[in-house]
XYZ file of C-alpha atoms in Angstrom:
362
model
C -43.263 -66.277 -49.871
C -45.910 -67.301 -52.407
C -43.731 -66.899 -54.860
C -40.765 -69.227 -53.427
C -43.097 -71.639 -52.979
C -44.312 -71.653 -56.246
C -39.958 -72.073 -57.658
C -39.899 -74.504 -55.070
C -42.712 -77.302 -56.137
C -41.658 -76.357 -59.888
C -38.167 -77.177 -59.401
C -39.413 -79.955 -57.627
C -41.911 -81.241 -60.606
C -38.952 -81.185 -62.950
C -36.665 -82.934 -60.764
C -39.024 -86.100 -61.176
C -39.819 -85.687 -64.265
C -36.131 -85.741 -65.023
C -36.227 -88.960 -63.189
C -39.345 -90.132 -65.063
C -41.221 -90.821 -61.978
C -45.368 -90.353 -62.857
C -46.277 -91.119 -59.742
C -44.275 -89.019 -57.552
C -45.070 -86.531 -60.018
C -48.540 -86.777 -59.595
C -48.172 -86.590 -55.972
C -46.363 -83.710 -55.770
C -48.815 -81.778 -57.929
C -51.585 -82.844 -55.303
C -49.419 -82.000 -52.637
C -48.369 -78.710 -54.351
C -52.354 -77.732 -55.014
C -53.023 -78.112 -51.416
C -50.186 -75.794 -50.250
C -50.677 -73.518 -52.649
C -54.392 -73.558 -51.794
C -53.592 -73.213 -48.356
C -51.069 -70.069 -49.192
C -53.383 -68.657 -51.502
C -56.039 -68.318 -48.703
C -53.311 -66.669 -46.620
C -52.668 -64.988 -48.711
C -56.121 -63.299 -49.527
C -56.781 -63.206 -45.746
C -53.176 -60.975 -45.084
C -54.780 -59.318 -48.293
C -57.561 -58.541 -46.583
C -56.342 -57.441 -43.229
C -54.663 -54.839 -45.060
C -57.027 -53.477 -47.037
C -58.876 -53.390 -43.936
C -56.041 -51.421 -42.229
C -55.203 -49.448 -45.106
C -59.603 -48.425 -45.328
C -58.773 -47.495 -41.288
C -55.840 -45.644 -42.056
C -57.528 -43.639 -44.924
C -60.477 -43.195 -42.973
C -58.254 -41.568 -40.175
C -56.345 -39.853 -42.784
C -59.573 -38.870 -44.103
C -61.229 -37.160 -40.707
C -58.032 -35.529 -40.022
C -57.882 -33.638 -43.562
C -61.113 -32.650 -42.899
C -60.616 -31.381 -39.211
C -57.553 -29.667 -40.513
C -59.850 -28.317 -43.659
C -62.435 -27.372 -40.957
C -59.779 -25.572 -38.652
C -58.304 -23.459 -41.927
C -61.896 -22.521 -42.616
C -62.710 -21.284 -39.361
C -59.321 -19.555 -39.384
C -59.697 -17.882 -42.485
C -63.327 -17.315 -41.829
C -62.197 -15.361 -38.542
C -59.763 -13.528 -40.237
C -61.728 -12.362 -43.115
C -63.793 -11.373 -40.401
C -61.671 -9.560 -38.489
C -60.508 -8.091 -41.638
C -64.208 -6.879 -42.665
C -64.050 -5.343 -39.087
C -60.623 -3.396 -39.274
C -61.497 -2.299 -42.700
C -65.442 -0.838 -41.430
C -63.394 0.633 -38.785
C -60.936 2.396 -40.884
C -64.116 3.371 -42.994
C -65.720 5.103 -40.295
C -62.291 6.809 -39.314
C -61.982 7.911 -42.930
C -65.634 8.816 -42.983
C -64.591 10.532 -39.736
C -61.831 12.516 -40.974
C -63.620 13.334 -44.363
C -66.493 14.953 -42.394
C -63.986 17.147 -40.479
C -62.400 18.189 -43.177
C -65.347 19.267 -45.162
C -66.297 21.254 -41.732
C -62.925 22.790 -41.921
C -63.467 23.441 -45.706
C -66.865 25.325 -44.852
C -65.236 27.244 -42.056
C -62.579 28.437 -44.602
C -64.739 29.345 -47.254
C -67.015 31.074 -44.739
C -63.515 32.627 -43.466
C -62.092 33.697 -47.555
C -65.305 35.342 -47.711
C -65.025 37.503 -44.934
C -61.300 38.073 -45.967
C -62.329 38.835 -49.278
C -65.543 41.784 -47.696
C -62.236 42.825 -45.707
C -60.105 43.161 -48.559
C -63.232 45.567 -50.293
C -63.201 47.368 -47.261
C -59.164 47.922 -47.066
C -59.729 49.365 -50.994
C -62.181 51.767 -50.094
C -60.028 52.988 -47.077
C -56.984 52.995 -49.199
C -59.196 54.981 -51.846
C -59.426 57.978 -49.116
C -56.372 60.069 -48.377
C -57.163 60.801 -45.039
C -58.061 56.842 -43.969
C -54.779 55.849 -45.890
C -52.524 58.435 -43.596
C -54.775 56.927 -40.762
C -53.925 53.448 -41.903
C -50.242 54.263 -41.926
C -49.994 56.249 -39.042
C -51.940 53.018 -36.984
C -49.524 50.843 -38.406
C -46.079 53.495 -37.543
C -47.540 53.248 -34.025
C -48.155 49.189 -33.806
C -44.328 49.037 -34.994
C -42.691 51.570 -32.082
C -44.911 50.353 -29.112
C -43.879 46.480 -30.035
C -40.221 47.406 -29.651
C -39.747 50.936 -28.065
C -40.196 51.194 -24.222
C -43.071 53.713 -23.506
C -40.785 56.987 -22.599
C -38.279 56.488 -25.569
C -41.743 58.286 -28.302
C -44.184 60.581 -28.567
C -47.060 60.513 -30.817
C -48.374 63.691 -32.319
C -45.835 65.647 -30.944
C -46.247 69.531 -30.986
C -43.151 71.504 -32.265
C -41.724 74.373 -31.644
C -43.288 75.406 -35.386
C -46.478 74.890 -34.588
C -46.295 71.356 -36.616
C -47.428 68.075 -34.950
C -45.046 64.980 -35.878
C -46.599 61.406 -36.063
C -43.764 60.108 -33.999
C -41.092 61.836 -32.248
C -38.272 59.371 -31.270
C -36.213 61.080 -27.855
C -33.192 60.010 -28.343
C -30.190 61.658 -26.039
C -27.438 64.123 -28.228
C -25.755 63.296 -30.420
C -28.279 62.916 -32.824
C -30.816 64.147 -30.855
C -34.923 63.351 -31.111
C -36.004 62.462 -34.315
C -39.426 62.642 -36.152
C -41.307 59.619 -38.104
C -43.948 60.858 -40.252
C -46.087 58.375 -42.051
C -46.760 59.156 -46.363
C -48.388 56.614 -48.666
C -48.436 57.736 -52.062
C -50.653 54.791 -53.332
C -52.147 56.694 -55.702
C -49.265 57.454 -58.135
C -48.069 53.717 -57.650
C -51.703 52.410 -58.588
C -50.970 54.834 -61.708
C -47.308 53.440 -62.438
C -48.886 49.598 -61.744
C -51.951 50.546 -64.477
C -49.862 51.860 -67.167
C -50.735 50.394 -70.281
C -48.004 52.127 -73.199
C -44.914 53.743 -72.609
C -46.561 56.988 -73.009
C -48.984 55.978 -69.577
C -45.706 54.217 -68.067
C -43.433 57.700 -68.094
C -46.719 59.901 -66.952
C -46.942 57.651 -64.384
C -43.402 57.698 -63.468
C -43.154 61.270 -63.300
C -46.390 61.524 -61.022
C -45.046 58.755 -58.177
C -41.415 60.793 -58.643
C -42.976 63.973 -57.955
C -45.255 62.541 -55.072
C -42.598 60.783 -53.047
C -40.286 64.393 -53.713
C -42.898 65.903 -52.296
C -43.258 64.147 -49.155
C -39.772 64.321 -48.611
C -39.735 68.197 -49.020
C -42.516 68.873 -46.816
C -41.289 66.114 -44.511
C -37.545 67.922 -44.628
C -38.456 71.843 -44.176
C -41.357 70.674 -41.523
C -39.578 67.898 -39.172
C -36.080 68.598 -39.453
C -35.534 71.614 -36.985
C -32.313 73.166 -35.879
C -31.319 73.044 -32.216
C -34.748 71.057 -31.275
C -34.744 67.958 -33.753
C -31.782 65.728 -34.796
C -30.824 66.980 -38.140
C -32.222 64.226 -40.130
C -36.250 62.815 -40.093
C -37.969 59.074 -41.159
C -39.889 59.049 -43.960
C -42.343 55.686 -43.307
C -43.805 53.610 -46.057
C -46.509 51.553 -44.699
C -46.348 49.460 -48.164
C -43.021 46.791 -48.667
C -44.108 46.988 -52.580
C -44.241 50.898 -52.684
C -40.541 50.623 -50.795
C -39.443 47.830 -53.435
C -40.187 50.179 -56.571
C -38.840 53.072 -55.356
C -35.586 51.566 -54.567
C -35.553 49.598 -57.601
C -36.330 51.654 -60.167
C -36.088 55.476 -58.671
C -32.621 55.694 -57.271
C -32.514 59.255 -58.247
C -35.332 59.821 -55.573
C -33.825 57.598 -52.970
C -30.710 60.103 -53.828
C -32.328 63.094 -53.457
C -33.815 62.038 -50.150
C -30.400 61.449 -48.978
C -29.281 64.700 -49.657
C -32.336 65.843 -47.656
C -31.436 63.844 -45.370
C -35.078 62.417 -45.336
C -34.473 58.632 -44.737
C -36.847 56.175 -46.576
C -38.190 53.268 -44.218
C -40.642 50.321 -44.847
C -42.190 48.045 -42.457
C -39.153 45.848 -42.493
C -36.477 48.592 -42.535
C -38.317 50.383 -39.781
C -38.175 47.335 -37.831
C -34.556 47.169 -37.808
C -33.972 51.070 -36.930
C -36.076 51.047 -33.845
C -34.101 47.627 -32.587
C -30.826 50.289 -33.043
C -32.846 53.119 -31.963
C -33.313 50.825 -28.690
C -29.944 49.605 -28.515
C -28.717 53.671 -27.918
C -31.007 54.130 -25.812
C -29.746 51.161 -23.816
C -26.436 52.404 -24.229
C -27.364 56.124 -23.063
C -28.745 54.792 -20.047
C -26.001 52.349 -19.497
C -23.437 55.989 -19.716
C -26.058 57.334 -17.501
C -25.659 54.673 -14.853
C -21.642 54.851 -14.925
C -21.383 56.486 -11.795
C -23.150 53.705 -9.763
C -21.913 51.277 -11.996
C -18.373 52.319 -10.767
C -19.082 52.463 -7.320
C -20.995 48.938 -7.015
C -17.865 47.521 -9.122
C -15.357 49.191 -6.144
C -17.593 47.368 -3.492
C -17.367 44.400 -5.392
C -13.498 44.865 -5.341
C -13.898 45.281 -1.665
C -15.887 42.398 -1.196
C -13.767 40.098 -2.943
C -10.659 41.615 -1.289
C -12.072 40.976 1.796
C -12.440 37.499 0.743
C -9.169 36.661 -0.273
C -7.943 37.576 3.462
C -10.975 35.221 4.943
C -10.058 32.481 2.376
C -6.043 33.075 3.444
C -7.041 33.048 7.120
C -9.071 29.692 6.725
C -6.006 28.567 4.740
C -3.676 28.652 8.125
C -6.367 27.064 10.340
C -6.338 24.447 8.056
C -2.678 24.168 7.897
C -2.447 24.326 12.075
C -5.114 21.598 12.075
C -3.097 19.360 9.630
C 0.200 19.664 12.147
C -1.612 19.245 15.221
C -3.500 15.983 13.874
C 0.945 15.035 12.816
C 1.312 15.478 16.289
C -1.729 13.933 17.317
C -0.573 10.419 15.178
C 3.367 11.023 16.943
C 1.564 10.502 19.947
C -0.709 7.866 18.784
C 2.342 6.000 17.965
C 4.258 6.344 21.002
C 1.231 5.133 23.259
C 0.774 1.858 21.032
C 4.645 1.339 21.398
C 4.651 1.420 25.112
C 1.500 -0.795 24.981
C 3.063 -3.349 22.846
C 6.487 -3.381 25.480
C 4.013 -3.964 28.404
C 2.388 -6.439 26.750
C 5.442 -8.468 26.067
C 6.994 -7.430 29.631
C 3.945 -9.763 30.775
C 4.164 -12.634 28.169
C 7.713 -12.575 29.209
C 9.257 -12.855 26.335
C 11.774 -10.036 26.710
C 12.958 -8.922 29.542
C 12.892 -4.997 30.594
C 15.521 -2.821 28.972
C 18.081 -0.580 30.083
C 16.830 3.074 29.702
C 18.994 4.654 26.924
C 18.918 8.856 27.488
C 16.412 10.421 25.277
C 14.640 7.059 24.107
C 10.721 8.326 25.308
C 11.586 11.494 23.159
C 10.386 11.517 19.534
């Protein structure tokens, strides 16, 4: 507006001084001071106003940037906090868990060391022949009493030959009982594992060969009796590794144990011939039980015979029911038909009807 004003009295001022009129000139210059005195003061007070608003407004801007800067501060302040707080927490849990784990750590140590007294103590019972049949024998047993039931063995059984069997398997004819007997030629196989040269490696070979063709002799002409024992025996290996060589590298033992007919078991193998020996004897007892088997299956026959007829009997009730309840709804109908002529006999909208022959028979 200033501004206009300003155009306005200069356009003015060169209008008359077009027209060459001093005077008016002069006048207008006085008149145009005062206005533009007057608008200048306006002007600085509107100037002032809004500075003055524009202070208030900054001010207000001002306190809420800080109020906002004071709320962030607070927030981040708590969560840093609650950060510190999860993080301790997780610490101590860690700290937690560390501890247990070194307990666990000590207890296994503590436990390795005990295993490793009890491995000493399995090599010096191994290093005695008579502890290492023991060890066998203890192990031959802990196999057949986890799967055999208690009248299907007999440990240290006498034979007729004066020889006592570590296991005697009574199993019906054909094949007959059988005998386990426990061998563990570690000896020989700690030779064959030590061998340094092929000159060591063949000795050593040609001890374990002799040892386990030994066992099987002895375990052929003692075990295997005609008439009392089936006609082949088990020759147990309480060793997988032992079982593993010999079959790996000593066929022509295996062979000559088969022509013996001195079968060569390990843990494993054992396993699965007493899980057959047990499914014969399951079997035999199963042939055993034919007799009442047969008889309970002819009752059954009966039974279900007998049941047929019931279910065939029930079968015409239910039919007779189904035509008397026919029978029942003939009536039914009837009796609503006569109840629906009566009915309109009173309305009197029809008059009676002539009786026609046969008309109340349905």
């Amino acid at each position: 507006m200033v501004v206009f004003g300003l155009l306005l009295i200069m356009g003015n001022l060169l209008f008359l001084w077009l027209r060459r009129d001093k005077s008016g000139v002069k006048e207008l210059l006085l008149q145009s001071q005062g206005e533009l005195a007057g608008r200048l003061a306006s002007l600085s007070e509107s100037n002032l106003q809004e500075q003055n608003r524009l202070f208030a407004a900054l001010n207000e801007q001002k306190l809420a940037v800080l109020k906002l800067m004071d709320e962030k501060l607070l927030a981040v302040a708590k969560s840093v906090g609650d950060g510190l707080q999860q993080n301790a927490a997780k610490t101590n849990e860690t700290l937690g868990a560390l501890r247990e784990r070194l307990v666990k750590i000590d207890a296994a140590q503590q436990k390795i060391s005990s295993l490793s007294e009890q491995v000493v103590s399995l090599q010096e019972v191994l290093s005695n022949k008579q502890a290492r049949g023991a060890f066998g024998e203890i192990q031959l047993n802990d196999l057949v009493t986890s799967i055999l039931p208690p009248n299907a063995y007999v440990f240290q059984a006498q034979l007729s030959n004066g020889k006592k069997a570590d296991c005697l398997l009574k199993l019906p004819n054909p094949p007959g009982a059988i005998v386990i007997d426990a061998k563990f030629p570690l000896e020989s196989y700690y030779a064959l594992r030590q061998a340094q040269n092929d000159h060591e490696k063949k000795e050593a070979e040609r001890f374990f060969r002799a040892s386990v063709l030994k066992h099987v002799k002895d375990i052929a002409d003692k075990y295997i009796l005609s008439g009392e024992t089936a006609e082949s025996a088990l020759m147990f290996l309480p060793s997988e590794a032992i079982y593993a060589e010999l079959h790996a590298n000593f066929i022509d033992a295996v062979e000559a144990s088969y022509k013996a007919k001195v079968w060569i078991v390990s843990p494993t193998t054992m396993m699965a011939t007493l899980n057959t020996v047990r499914a014969i004897l399951k079997d035999a007892r199963m042939r055993e039980q034919a007799g009442v088997i047969q008889k309970e299956v002819g009752i059954l026959i009966e039974d279900i015979n007998r049941l047929d007829e019931r279910v065939e009997s029930l079968g015409r009730h239910f039919k007779q029911a189904g035509d008397d309840i026919e029978q029942i709804k003939t009536s039914s109908g009837k009796i609503n038909r006569r109840i629906q002529k009566i009915e309109n006999i009173e309305l009197g909208e029809e008059t009676r009807p002539a009786l026609i022959p046969g008309a109340d028979k349905e």
